Amino acid sequence: MHQKEINTDMPFLSIKDLKVEYKSDGQIVHAVNDVSLQLERGKTLGLVGETGAGKTTIAKSILRILPDVGSHIANGEIYLEGENLLKLSETDMRKIRGNKVSMIFQDPMTALNPVLRVGDQIAEVVSLHSDSNNRAEHEKRAKEMLEIVGIPAERYYAYPHQFSGGMKQRVVIAIALACNPDLLLADEPTTALDVTIQAQVLDLIAELRNKYNTAMLLITHDMGVVAQVCDTVAVIYAGRIIEYGTKQQIFKHPSHPYTIGLFGAIPDMNEDEEWLHPIDGLPPDPTNLPQGCSFAPRCKFATDACWKEPISMNKTQDGHDCRCCRIEAVMKGED
Amino acid sequence: MNPVIEVKNLKKYFTTPRGMLHAVDDVTFTIEKGRTLGVVGESGCGKSTLGRTIIHLHESTEGQILLNGKDVTNLKGKDLRQAREKMQIIFQDPYSSLDPRKTIDSTIREPLIVSRRFTKSQIDQKTQELMDLVGIDERLRKAYPHELDGGRRQRVGIARALALEPEFVVCDEPVSALDVSIQAQVLNLLKKLQKEKGLTYMFVTHDMSVVRHISDDICVMYLGQVVEKCSSKELFKTPLHPYTRALLSAIPSTDIDKPNKREILRGEITSPVNPKPGCRFAARCPYAKEECLKQQKQEEISPGHFVTCCRLQEISSSYN
Amino acid sequence: MPKMTGHAKNQGGFTAVMKQMSKNKAAMLGLLILSAEIILAILAPYIIPYDYSFMDMANMFAKPSASHLFGCDDMGRDIFSRVLFGARYSISIGIIAVAIGSVIGCTIGAIAGYFGGQVDNLIMRFLDIIQAIPGMLLMIVISAVLGPGYFNTIVALSIGSISGMARMLRAQMLKERENEYIEAAQSINCSKFRIITSHLLPNCISPMIVSATMGVAQTITMAAGLSFIGLGVQPPIPEWGAMLSAARQFIRQAPHLVYFPGLAIAVTVLALNLLGDGLRDALDPKLKN
Amino acid sequence: MLKYVLKRLIWMIPIVLGVAILVFIMMTFCPGKPEEIILGPSATETELAAKRLELGLDDPIVLRLGRYMSDVFIHFDLGKSWLTNVDITSSIKERLPRTLMLTVTTLFISVGIGIPLGVIAAIKQNKWQDSLCMVLALIGVAIPNFWLALLLVLQFSVKLNWLPALGIGTGLAGIKFYILPAISGSTGGLASCARQTRSAMLDVIRADYITTARSKGVPERDVILKHALKNSLIPIITVMGTMFGHFLGGAMIIETIFAIPGMGTYIIGAVNSRDYPIVQGGSIFLAITFSFCMLIVDLLYAMVDPRIKAQYASGRKKRKVKANA
């Protein structure tokens, strides 16, 4: 087995120039374009963007569970604790899935196997990653996890269709956290739930994350969820990170026109304005993205510089990065 | 002047193999011309059924519906058709509310054709007007729904609803399936149309920030019952019913400085089939007592602010 | 994540479907074979080298040769001409029977699908009874009642395909009825009849076309089966099943009699199945790429 | 589970009665007068009249139907054959096992080989194994079973003389007689089962819970066998029900080719000789057996799908629209 090159000076999770493409119906869909992200251990990064921005694809690339028909990682590296996951063999990668890195999915209704008992689906991940193969032990651990996520242990033998949406999502969380992963990928975990149930599930995730000091990549399109759970925020548009910073920086003074537009479009809870400020124009078509900045067609501040060639990420010292070449104009225009 | 829509003790029960499902249970409200009543609640609270029952997509089990003071509850045949032209609906799912086999043009013109009151040229002219009104450009006339994004499909749905010049429009979660940036465009369009055409809306949604922005009055529903009804400003300033307070506190706010204190509800929504009498929120309510199981009645605590909770006096002292 | 979710990429109109189909080589092959057969069948009386019923005793059991491509049968008749002419019977039986079965079946299915309640129950129970009798057994009983012959076989086969079509359309309508565009149609005062004809049926048609194509293939095989056991088309009519049945007695001394009629059935059914698969992928929204 | 079985059994009674009534009514329209068929052309007028009276042919149809139903369902007596006067029920008792033997072996071969083939084609989607399986399946589905039977007889009996072309044998030697019929019957079934399995598997492989399984680190082999296969069994079993009907029909034709004295030769022979009671009794009996086999398929369905089992545990009957092949 080749010696694994591990460079230890890297952050816990570091993604470099990730590029993912889908082949659908003869066209190439550029789902993720040169995405670079970092995440420290125990911290939570909020990945915010609209439908089709490539959020889920990034998460699935980390776990390497992209559907193999028609999709492939064009280039880029994903380092977890200094080890490039993309170079690992399938067997090594399998040891990591569900054990060091696990995932929670969006739609609880279809995330569980309808013909297997709920408890067995939890015990399965425990048995895959534990050295002992005594079933009773795995079952005990699964029942423990059920109690932790707030489901009575005797529901071990029930089937998914006997659970409500909120309860099913708790089972998915139990599966994801059964082996105390270091990194949790949560793909819009509460979007499909009602507000009061969402509050319960969000609190559960935050509580367990703090208890086990798990790093988390939270994917969502709801800025309120980001404000409540995340430490740092990355805004993604048409498969490219357009703004990155701490929660304070992004919420207090957003600098990219798209991020500003997002905040303008959300009806604010406590003020009362007559008209919302929508972002006009259409969402981007990933099969033919414009040459320059992909937000140019919808941007009020766009000049022909924005159309010509791709905009590089301009980094500032305090870590608040923004992929826009007219930041001063935007700042002026804004005040 | 009569309110555009008046609903008195409206009930809608569905017979299911497991028993009688109380979807809408004794709902009463009025909506004045040009105003918007927001109906908010979680899934399964009967808000969509309420909207569909008012415009006769479902037949009401009990109670009265008045359109401009005229009773439209048990209309049949010709009268029903006329009343229906005045009451229209906009649907939630842009992908399933448009017939995939029909072009945008034929979808918008269909209500005009079916009403048999317009000549061919009138229909062409009105269809063109409607498309401009909702902001769909000319080249999409012959397009099919799958060629459009969610936002523009909703615009086609709105154009179809406005074809017969209705006075009252039920908006059944029209923006829930849309992205935030597109959502704002459609909300602004709905407000513009209300101002221009003097439309009266009943806006059904589960998203509290949307309902606050668009509605004048708000009605909070839980398992088929109206638990609280008042102006939108007052509901967000001084919510009284325990469920409304829990609902408001559960919303993750984007204001990061003010960590909102949480009133997390226990347990899950109970089943609406063969419900026991009394307050249906009792099972999850932190303040529930014996008398909550008896039949509740709606009281007007302050002008225009109705609440259905028998223990309100004792509870409200512990709020501040 | 590709933007197009589950809905169809190419709804709307015949040309779009054909454009999509042209990408599928297998379906095109199926279409080619089928149209070739139909054209040959129509032109058969003018292009066949020998009269299909001309008995040339000298050539009894003649092996396939230049003059007789498929050789001759026990009565010295040219098998190539008989197979070609037989296509008129076999293919026409398949298409007409499925057409009649579809029209009647779809009406019954539409009524059951849209009105529901007691009507739906009654129709479904009746269909359950018919489907409790296996397909071939039902054919045998019907042909016992009607007696053999070309038209009786068509009647028997169309009765057989009614219940399948009705059940399929009913299931499809129940699925489409859940969509909101049906509620929208009701809210703009569309009559029940208009909802069925201009909204429900156009959206239920594509799976029906696919199953009708597969149905024709099944019906041709069943018709040949019936003729094979002597209950369908009677000799001397050159229907493929009847020819196979006649060839059975001479299997020892003239094996070549068996090859060609069977091959004709297989090729036709293969072409229809290829076409059906192509249609399913072209019309079905969830393309299995 | 027992409640589910009972419910389905009770549900079958009206259907079986319906089948019997339907077949009886259809048979009354058969050409030819029964007494002429029985006594033959040389019979005199008086003999014919006596026979009509004896068989009660002049009674109103409802009475005759009632009498026939009571004979069949109460006394289990399907009456006598017109030509040979042999009791129908006993001949059926002797012949039915042979037809069922052939049908069930065809079903087992089709499912036994078809499902694994379909699974392999689904896993190796768009690779050479997939296209090979699917091409073979397309050809398999296209070849009519009676033509294949003739070709097999030609090759293995006439030319190579390995296997008998006709008749049946007893005991172990009897197996030899069943090889060619079983193969010719099951090729089509095997092919269509593989196609159905492949499309069911492709649907299931795209489901969210398969991604969940992969994200748990489940090896690909278990993802397919443990997670995907069990879910795709549900649509496959539904199709198996209708396939059973095809096999029964196919078996009837294959019996005539291989001269197996089963229900097929019995009924088809009776049609040709216009011995209508046999056609009537045989069809009803075969339809009843078919319904019982469909019940077994339904039970399989309930065993695989916990949602159906839970349905009946809580005593509520769910309207199930069976997907048509």
PDB file of C-alpha atoms in Angstrom, chain A residues 80-302:
ATOM      1  CA  LEU A  80      -9.317  15.732   4.844  1.00  0.00           C
ATOM      2  CA  GLU A  81      -6.770  15.958   7.643  1.00  0.00           C
ATOM      3  CA  GLY A  82      -4.086  16.363   4.958  1.00  0.00           C
ATOM      4  CA  GLU A  83      -5.122  13.266   2.993  1.00  0.00           C
ATOM      5  CA  ASN A  84      -6.436  13.705  -0.574  1.00  0.00           C
ATOM      6  CA  LEU A  85      -9.748  11.794  -0.650  1.00  0.00           C
ATOM      7  CA  LEU A  86      -9.830  11.757  -4.456  1.00  0.00           C
ATOM      8  CA  LYS A  87      -6.636   9.670  -4.558  1.00  0.00           C
ATOM      9  CA  LEU A  88      -7.881   7.020  -2.115  1.00  0.00           C
ATOM     10  CA  SER A  89      -8.779   3.520  -3.313  1.00  0.00           C
ATOM     11  CA  GLU A  90     -12.443   2.563  -3.187  1.00  0.00           C
ATOM     12  CA  THR A  91     -11.933   0.292  -0.163  1.00  0.00           C
ATOM     13  CA  ASP A  92     -10.105   3.050   1.796  1.00  0.00           C
ATOM     14  CA  MET A  93     -12.807   5.548   0.804  1.00  0.00           C
ATOM     15  CA  ARG A  94     -15.481   3.135   2.047  1.00  0.00           C
ATOM     16  CA  LYS A  95     -13.791   3.060   5.476  1.00  0.00           C
ATOM     17  CA  ILE A  96     -14.235   6.839   5.632  1.00  0.00           C
ATOM     18  CA  ARG A  97     -17.850   7.016   4.436  1.00  0.00           C
ATOM     19  CA  GLY A  98     -20.232   6.975   7.400  1.00  0.00           C
ATOM     20  CA  ASN A  99     -17.288   6.756   9.812  1.00  0.00           C
ATOM     21  CA  LYS A 100     -15.088   9.875   9.433  1.00  0.00           C
ATOM     22  CA  VAL A 101     -17.432  11.739   7.066  1.00  0.00           C
ATOM     23  CA  SER A 102     -21.210  11.228   6.967  1.00  0.00           C
ATOM     24  CA  MET A 103     -24.158  12.950   5.331  1.00  0.00           C
ATOM     25  CA  ILE A 104     -27.758  13.993   6.140  1.00  0.00           C
ATOM     26  CA  PHE A 105     -30.104  14.328   3.176  1.00  0.00           C
ATOM     27  CA  GLN A 106     -32.855  16.801   2.308  1.00  0.00           C
ATOM     28  CA  ASP A 107     -35.983  14.722   1.812  1.00  0.00           C
ATOM     29  CA  PRO A 108     -36.573  12.487   4.878  1.00  0.00           C
ATOM     30  CA  MET A 109     -39.521  10.847   3.069  1.00  0.00           C
ATOM     31  CA  THR A 110     -37.229   8.992   0.629  1.00  0.00           C
ATOM     32  CA  ALA A 111     -33.906   8.927   2.551  1.00  0.00           C
ATOM     33  CA  LEU A 112     -34.693   5.677   4.409  1.00  0.00           C
ATOM     34  CA  ASN A 113     -35.063   2.235   2.821  1.00  0.00           C
ATOM     35  CA  PRO A 114     -38.845   1.554   2.986  1.00  0.00           C
ATOM     36  CA  VAL A 115     -38.528  -2.254   3.314  1.00  0.00           C
ATOM     37  CA  LEU A 116     -35.890  -2.404   6.096  1.00  0.00           C
ATOM     38  CA  ARG A 117     -36.491  -1.825   9.804  1.00  0.00           C
ATOM     39  CA  VAL A 118     -35.348   1.561  11.053  1.00  0.00           C
ATOM     40  CA  GLY A 119     -33.079   0.093  13.755  1.00  0.00           C
ATOM     41  CA  ASP A 120     -31.368  -2.257  11.315  1.00  0.00           C
ATOM     42  CA  GLN A 121     -30.514   0.688   9.059  1.00  0.00           C
ATOM     43  CA  ILE A 122     -28.716   2.349  11.989  1.00  0.00           C
ATOM     44  CA  ALA A 123     -27.059  -0.878  13.126  1.00  0.00           C
ATOM     45  CA  GLU A 124     -25.766  -1.418   9.586  1.00  0.00           C
ATOM     46  CA  VAL A 125     -23.481   1.614   9.641  1.00  0.00           C
ATOM     47  CA  VAL A 126     -22.261   0.656  13.132  1.00  0.00           C
ATOM     48  CA  SER A 127     -21.398  -2.895  12.075  1.00  0.00           C
ATOM     49  CA  LEU A 128     -19.644  -1.675   8.899  1.00  0.00           C
ATOM     50  CA  HIS A 129     -17.217   0.451  10.878  1.00  0.00           C
ATOM     51  CA  SER A 130     -16.754  -1.498  14.104  1.00  0.00           C
ATOM     52  CA  ASP A 131     -14.085  -4.204  14.410  1.00  0.00           C
ATOM     53  CA  SER A 132     -16.264  -6.530  16.499  1.00  0.00           C
ATOM     54  CA  ASN A 133     -18.925  -8.328  14.524  1.00  0.00           C
ATOM     55  CA  ASN A 134     -21.284  -9.230  17.356  1.00  0.00           C
ATOM     56  CA  ARG A 135     -24.743  -8.145  16.276  1.00  0.00           C
ATOM     57  CA  ALA A 136     -26.157  -7.531  19.738  1.00  0.00           C
ATOM     58  CA  GLU A 137     -23.534  -4.861  20.345  1.00  0.00           C
ATOM     59  CA  HIS A 138     -24.446  -3.069  17.149  1.00  0.00           C
ATOM     60  CA  GLU A 139     -28.137  -3.233  18.031  1.00  0.00           C
ATOM     61  CA  LYS A 140     -27.421  -1.789  21.474  1.00  0.00           C
ATOM     62  CA  ARG A 141     -25.500   1.101  19.894  1.00  0.00           C
ATOM     63  CA  ALA A 142     -28.365   1.704  17.420  1.00  0.00           C
ATOM     64  CA  LYS A 143     -30.887   1.838  20.281  1.00  0.00           C
ATOM     65  CA  GLU A 144     -28.586   4.263  22.112  1.00  0.00           C
ATOM     66  CA  MET A 145     -28.523   6.519  19.048  1.00  0.00           C
ATOM     67  CA  LEU A 146     -32.345   6.401  18.818  1.00  0.00           C
ATOM     68  CA  GLU A 147     -32.605   7.644  22.415  1.00  0.00           C
ATOM     69  CA  ILE A 148     -30.015  10.363  21.722  1.00  0.00           C
ATOM     70  CA  VAL A 149     -32.052  11.752  18.808  1.00  0.00           C
ATOM     71  CA  GLY A 150     -35.240  11.610  20.917  1.00  0.00           C
ATOM     72  CA  ILE A 151     -36.928   8.440  19.639  1.00  0.00           C
ATOM     73  CA  PRO A 152     -37.989   5.699  22.135  1.00  0.00           C
ATOM     74  CA  ALA A 153     -35.667   2.661  21.720  1.00  0.00           C
ATOM     75  CA  GLU A 154     -38.544   0.213  21.201  1.00  0.00           C
ATOM     76  CA  ARG A 155     -39.270   1.922  17.841  1.00  0.00           C
ATOM     77  CA  TYR A 156     -36.120   0.020  16.637  1.00  0.00           C
ATOM     78  CA  TYR A 157     -38.334  -2.618  15.001  1.00  0.00           C
ATOM     79  CA  ALA A 158     -40.723  -0.179  13.242  1.00  0.00           C
ATOM     80  CA  TYR A 159     -40.581   0.570   9.477  1.00  0.00           C
ATOM     81  CA  PRO A 160     -39.986   4.051   7.955  1.00  0.00           C
ATOM     82  CA  HIS A 161     -43.586   4.477   6.734  1.00  0.00           C
ATOM     83  CA  GLN A 162     -44.724   4.388  10.395  1.00  0.00           C
ATOM     84  CA  PHE A 163     -42.692   7.578  11.138  1.00  0.00           C
ATOM     85  CA  SER A 164     -43.577  11.248  10.505  1.00  0.00           C
ATOM     86  CA  GLY A 165     -41.244  13.486   8.461  1.00  0.00           C
ATOM     87  CA  GLY A 166     -39.571  14.927  11.546  1.00  0.00           C
ATOM     88  CA  MET A 167     -39.046  11.486  13.099  1.00  0.00           C
ATOM     89  CA  LYS A 168     -37.546  10.104   9.881  1.00  0.00           C
ATOM     90  CA  GLN A 169     -35.067  12.978   9.757  1.00  0.00           C
ATOM     91  CA  ARG A 170     -34.069  12.155  13.335  1.00  0.00           C
ATOM     92  CA  VAL A 171     -33.341   8.573  12.235  1.00  0.00           C
ATOM     93  CA  VAL A 172     -31.200   9.892   9.357  1.00  0.00           C
ATOM     94  CA  ILE A 173     -29.297  12.012  11.908  1.00  0.00           C
ATOM     95  CA  ALA A 174     -28.881   8.960  14.137  1.00  0.00           C
ATOM     96  CA  ILE A 175     -27.403   7.033  11.183  1.00  0.00           C
ATOM     97  CA  ALA A 176     -25.055   9.913  10.316  1.00  0.00           C
ATOM     98  CA  LEU A 177     -23.766  10.374  13.885  1.00  0.00           C
ATOM     99  CA  ALA A 178     -23.687   6.705  14.955  1.00  0.00           C
ATOM    100  CA  CYS A 179     -19.891   6.421  14.407  1.00  0.00           C
ATOM    101  CA  ASN A 180     -18.965   9.875  15.742  1.00  0.00           C
ATOM    102  CA  PRO A 181     -17.816  11.281  12.397  1.00  0.00           C
ATOM    103  CA  ASP A 182     -15.297  14.151  12.301  1.00  0.00           C
ATOM    104  CA  LEU A 183     -17.157  15.863   9.407  1.00  0.00           C
ATOM    105  CA  LEU A 184     -20.945  16.035   8.926  1.00  0.00           C
ATOM    106  CA  LEU A 185     -22.342  17.070   5.526  1.00  0.00           C
ATOM    107  CA  ALA A 186     -25.925  18.346   6.031  1.00  0.00           C
ATOM    108  CA  ASP A 187     -27.732  18.919   2.699  1.00  0.00           C
ATOM    109  CA  GLU A 188     -30.723  21.203   3.536  1.00  0.00           C
ATOM    110  CA  PRO A 189     -31.584  18.975   6.545  1.00  0.00           C
ATOM    111  CA  THR A 190     -34.730  20.887   7.556  1.00  0.00           C
ATOM    112  CA  THR A 191     -36.084  22.346   4.289  1.00  0.00           C
ATOM    113  CA  ALA A 192     -38.749  19.659   3.920  1.00  0.00           C
ATOM    114  CA  LEU A 193     -39.956  20.049   7.544  1.00  0.00           C
ATOM    115  CA  ASP A 194     -42.534  22.346   9.187  1.00  0.00           C
ATOM    116  CA  VAL A 195     -41.251  25.383  11.088  1.00  0.00           C
ATOM    117  CA  THR A 196     -41.771  23.997  14.617  1.00  0.00           C
ATOM    118  CA  ILE A 197     -40.309  20.596  13.683  1.00  0.00           C
ATOM    119  CA  GLN A 198     -37.439  22.368  11.874  1.00  0.00           C
ATOM    120  CA  ALA A 199     -36.602  24.229  15.091  1.00  0.00           C
ATOM    121  CA  GLN A 200     -36.480  20.919  17.011  1.00  0.00           C
ATOM    122  CA  VAL A 201     -34.224  19.238  14.407  1.00  0.00           C
ATOM    123  CA  LEU A 202     -31.888  22.263  14.051  1.00  0.00           C
ATOM    124  CA  ASP A 203     -31.412  22.395  17.810  1.00  0.00           C
ATOM    125  CA  LEU A 204     -30.730  18.639  17.866  1.00  0.00           C
ATOM    126  CA  ILE A 205     -28.050  18.935  15.151  1.00  0.00           C
ATOM    127  CA  ALA A 206     -26.398  21.947  16.847  1.00  0.00           C
ATOM    128  CA  GLU A 207     -26.430  20.210  20.251  1.00  0.00           C
ATOM    129  CA  LEU A 208     -24.900  16.934  18.934  1.00  0.00           C
ATOM    130  CA  ARG A 209     -22.339  18.853  16.869  1.00  0.00           C
ATOM    131  CA  ASN A 210     -21.132  20.713  19.938  1.00  0.00           C
ATOM    132  CA  LYS A 211     -21.182  17.541  22.085  1.00  0.00           C
ATOM    133  CA  TYR A 212     -18.995  15.532  19.640  1.00  0.00           C
ATOM    134  CA  ASN A 213     -17.031  18.601  18.330  1.00  0.00           C
ATOM    135  CA  THR A 214     -18.006  17.603  14.768  1.00  0.00           C
ATOM    136  CA  ALA A 215     -17.102  19.912  11.869  1.00  0.00           C
ATOM    137  CA  MET A 216     -20.166  20.546   9.675  1.00  0.00           C
ATOM    138  CA  LEU A 217     -20.822  21.704   6.126  1.00  0.00           C
ATOM    139  CA  LEU A 218     -24.425  22.993   6.216  1.00  0.00           C
ATOM    140  CA  ILE A 219     -26.029  23.409   2.791  1.00  0.00           C
ATOM    141  CA  THR A 220     -29.125  25.636   2.693  1.00  0.00           C
ATOM    142  CA  HIS A 221     -30.901  28.419   0.843  1.00  0.00           C
ATOM    143  CA  ASP A 222     -32.394  29.861   4.121  1.00  0.00           C
ATOM    144  CA  MET A 223     -30.337  32.730   5.522  1.00  0.00           C
ATOM    145  CA  GLY A 224     -32.120  32.397   8.892  1.00  0.00           C
ATOM    146  CA  VAL A 225     -30.771  28.841   9.334  1.00  0.00           C
ATOM    147  CA  VAL A 226     -27.249  30.098   8.488  1.00  0.00           C
ATOM    148  CA  ALA A 227     -27.520  32.921  11.031  1.00  0.00           C
ATOM    149  CA  GLN A 228     -28.570  30.479  13.730  1.00  0.00           C
ATOM    150  CA  VAL A 229     -26.122  27.572  13.201  1.00  0.00           C
ATOM    151  CA  CYS A 230     -23.062  28.580  11.136  1.00  0.00           C
ATOM    152  CA  ASP A 231     -19.686  30.175  11.996  1.00  0.00           C
ATOM    153  CA  THR A 232     -18.445  30.968   8.456  1.00  0.00           C
ATOM    154  CA  VAL A 233     -20.498  31.440   5.252  1.00  0.00           C
ATOM    155  CA  ALA A 234     -19.763  30.773   1.554  1.00  0.00           C
ATOM    156  CA  VAL A 235     -22.235  32.108  -1.030  1.00  0.00           C
ATOM    157  CA  ILE A 236     -22.302  30.066  -4.261  1.00  0.00           C
ATOM    158  CA  TYR A 237     -23.788  31.067  -7.617  1.00  0.00           C
ATOM    159  CA  ALA A 238     -23.767  28.943 -10.815  1.00  0.00           C
ATOM    160  CA  GLY A 239     -21.227  26.520  -9.314  1.00  0.00           C
ATOM    161  CA  ARG A 240     -18.733  29.177  -8.215  1.00  0.00           C
ATOM    162  CA  ILE A 241     -18.030  30.643  -4.753  1.00  0.00           C
ATOM    163  CA  ILE A 242     -18.693  34.375  -5.116  1.00  0.00           C
ATOM    164  CA  GLU A 243     -18.297  35.463  -1.494  1.00  0.00           C
ATOM    165  CA  TYR A 244     -16.761  33.943   1.652  1.00  0.00           C
ATOM    166  CA  GLY A 245     -16.387  35.253   5.185  1.00  0.00           C
ATOM    167  CA  THR A 246     -17.399  34.926   8.821  1.00  0.00           C
ATOM    168  CA  LYS A 247     -21.092  35.206   9.707  1.00  0.00           C
ATOM    169  CA  GLN A 248     -20.604  38.750  11.032  1.00  0.00           C
ATOM    170  CA  GLN A 249     -18.818  39.912   7.862  1.00  0.00           C
ATOM    171  CA  ILE A 250     -21.396  38.438   5.457  1.00  0.00           C
ATOM    172  CA  PHE A 251     -24.526  39.472   7.409  1.00  0.00           C
ATOM    173  CA  LYS A 252     -23.258  42.878   8.531  1.00  0.00           C
ATOM    174  CA  HIS A 253     -21.706  44.137   5.263  1.00  0.00           C
ATOM    175  CA  PRO A 254     -22.216  41.835   2.294  1.00  0.00           C
ATOM    176  CA  SER A 255     -20.069  43.040  -0.647  1.00  0.00           C
ATOM    177  CA  HIS A 256     -21.012  40.913  -3.679  1.00  0.00           C
ATOM    178  CA  PRO A 257     -24.070  42.257  -5.613  1.00  0.00           C
ATOM    179  CA  TYR A 258     -25.682  38.762  -5.557  1.00  0.00           C
ATOM    180  CA  THR A 259     -25.368  38.462  -1.758  1.00  0.00           C
ATOM    181  CA  ILE A 260     -26.813  41.930  -1.343  1.00  0.00           C
ATOM    182  CA  GLY A 261     -29.587  40.972  -3.740  1.00  0.00           C
ATOM    183  CA  LEU A 262     -30.313  37.809  -1.696  1.00  0.00           C
ATOM    184  CA  PHE A 263     -30.712  39.840   1.511  1.00  0.00           C
ATOM    185  CA  GLY A 264     -32.894  42.370  -0.341  1.00  0.00           C
ATOM    186  CA  ALA A 265     -35.168  39.643  -1.700  1.00  0.00           C
ATOM    187  CA  ILE A 266     -35.925  38.143   1.733  1.00  0.00           C
ATOM    188  CA  PRO A 267     -38.994  39.737   3.355  1.00  0.00           C
ATOM    189  CA  ASP A 268     -37.514  40.971   6.652  1.00  0.00           C
ATOM    190  CA  MET A 269     -39.292  39.916   9.840  1.00  0.00           C
ATOM    191  CA  ASN A 270     -39.117  43.088  11.813  1.00  0.00           C
ATOM    192  CA  GLU A 271     -39.167  46.020   9.357  1.00  0.00           C
ATOM    193  CA  ASP A 272     -42.059  46.938   7.107  1.00  0.00           C
ATOM    194  CA  GLU A 273     -41.105  47.953   3.562  1.00  0.00           C
ATOM    195  CA  GLU A 274     -43.596  48.383   0.771  1.00  0.00           C
ATOM    196  CA  TRP A 275     -41.734  46.610  -2.051  1.00  0.00           C
ATOM    197  CA  LEU A 276     -39.124  43.847  -1.990  1.00  0.00           C
ATOM    198  CA  HIS A 277     -35.958  44.381  -4.102  1.00  0.00           C
ATOM    199  CA  PRO A 278     -35.855  41.240  -6.213  1.00  0.00           C
ATOM    200  CA  ILE A 279     -32.882  40.203  -8.329  1.00  0.00           C
ATOM    201  CA  ASP A 280     -34.363  40.538 -11.796  1.00  0.00           C
ATOM    202  CA  GLY A 281     -33.518  38.278 -14.722  1.00  0.00           C
ATOM    203  CA  LEU A 282     -33.348  34.491 -14.790  1.00  0.00           C
ATOM    204  CA  PRO A 283     -31.372  31.871 -12.863  1.00  0.00           C
ATOM    205  CA  PRO A 284     -28.193  30.806 -14.771  1.00  0.00           C
ATOM    206  CA  ASP A 285     -28.325  27.948 -17.299  1.00  0.00           C
ATOM    207  CA  PRO A 286     -25.439  25.601 -16.323  1.00  0.00           C
ATOM    208  CA  THR A 287     -25.123  24.244 -19.856  1.00  0.00           C
ATOM    209  CA  ASN A 288     -23.903  27.604 -21.279  1.00  0.00           C
ATOM    210  CA  LEU A 289     -22.447  29.851 -18.613  1.00  0.00           C
ATOM    211  CA  PRO A 290     -21.292  33.318 -19.749  1.00  0.00           C
ATOM    212  CA  GLN A 291     -17.566  33.875 -20.355  1.00  0.00           C
ATOM    213  CA  GLY A 292     -17.039  36.483 -17.642  1.00  0.00           C
ATOM    214  CA  CYS A 293     -18.813  36.743 -14.290  1.00  0.00           C
ATOM    215  CA  SER A 294     -21.813  34.418 -14.353  1.00  0.00           C
ATOM    216  CA  PHE A 295     -23.916  36.968 -12.398  1.00  0.00           C
ATOM    217  CA  ALA A 296     -23.262  39.747 -14.935  1.00  0.00           C
ATOM    218  CA  PRO A 297     -26.576  39.270 -16.827  1.00  0.00           C
ATOM    219  CA  ARG A 298     -28.536  40.064 -13.622  1.00  0.00           C
ATOM    220  CA  CYS A 299     -26.124  42.567 -12.019  1.00  0.00           C
ATOM    221  CA  LYS A 300     -26.917  46.307 -11.745  1.00  0.00           C
ATOM    222  CA  PHE A 301     -23.234  47.182 -11.503  1.00  0.00           C
ATOM    223  CA  ALA A 302     -22.048  45.081 -14.435  1.00  0.00           C
TER     224      ALA A 302
END
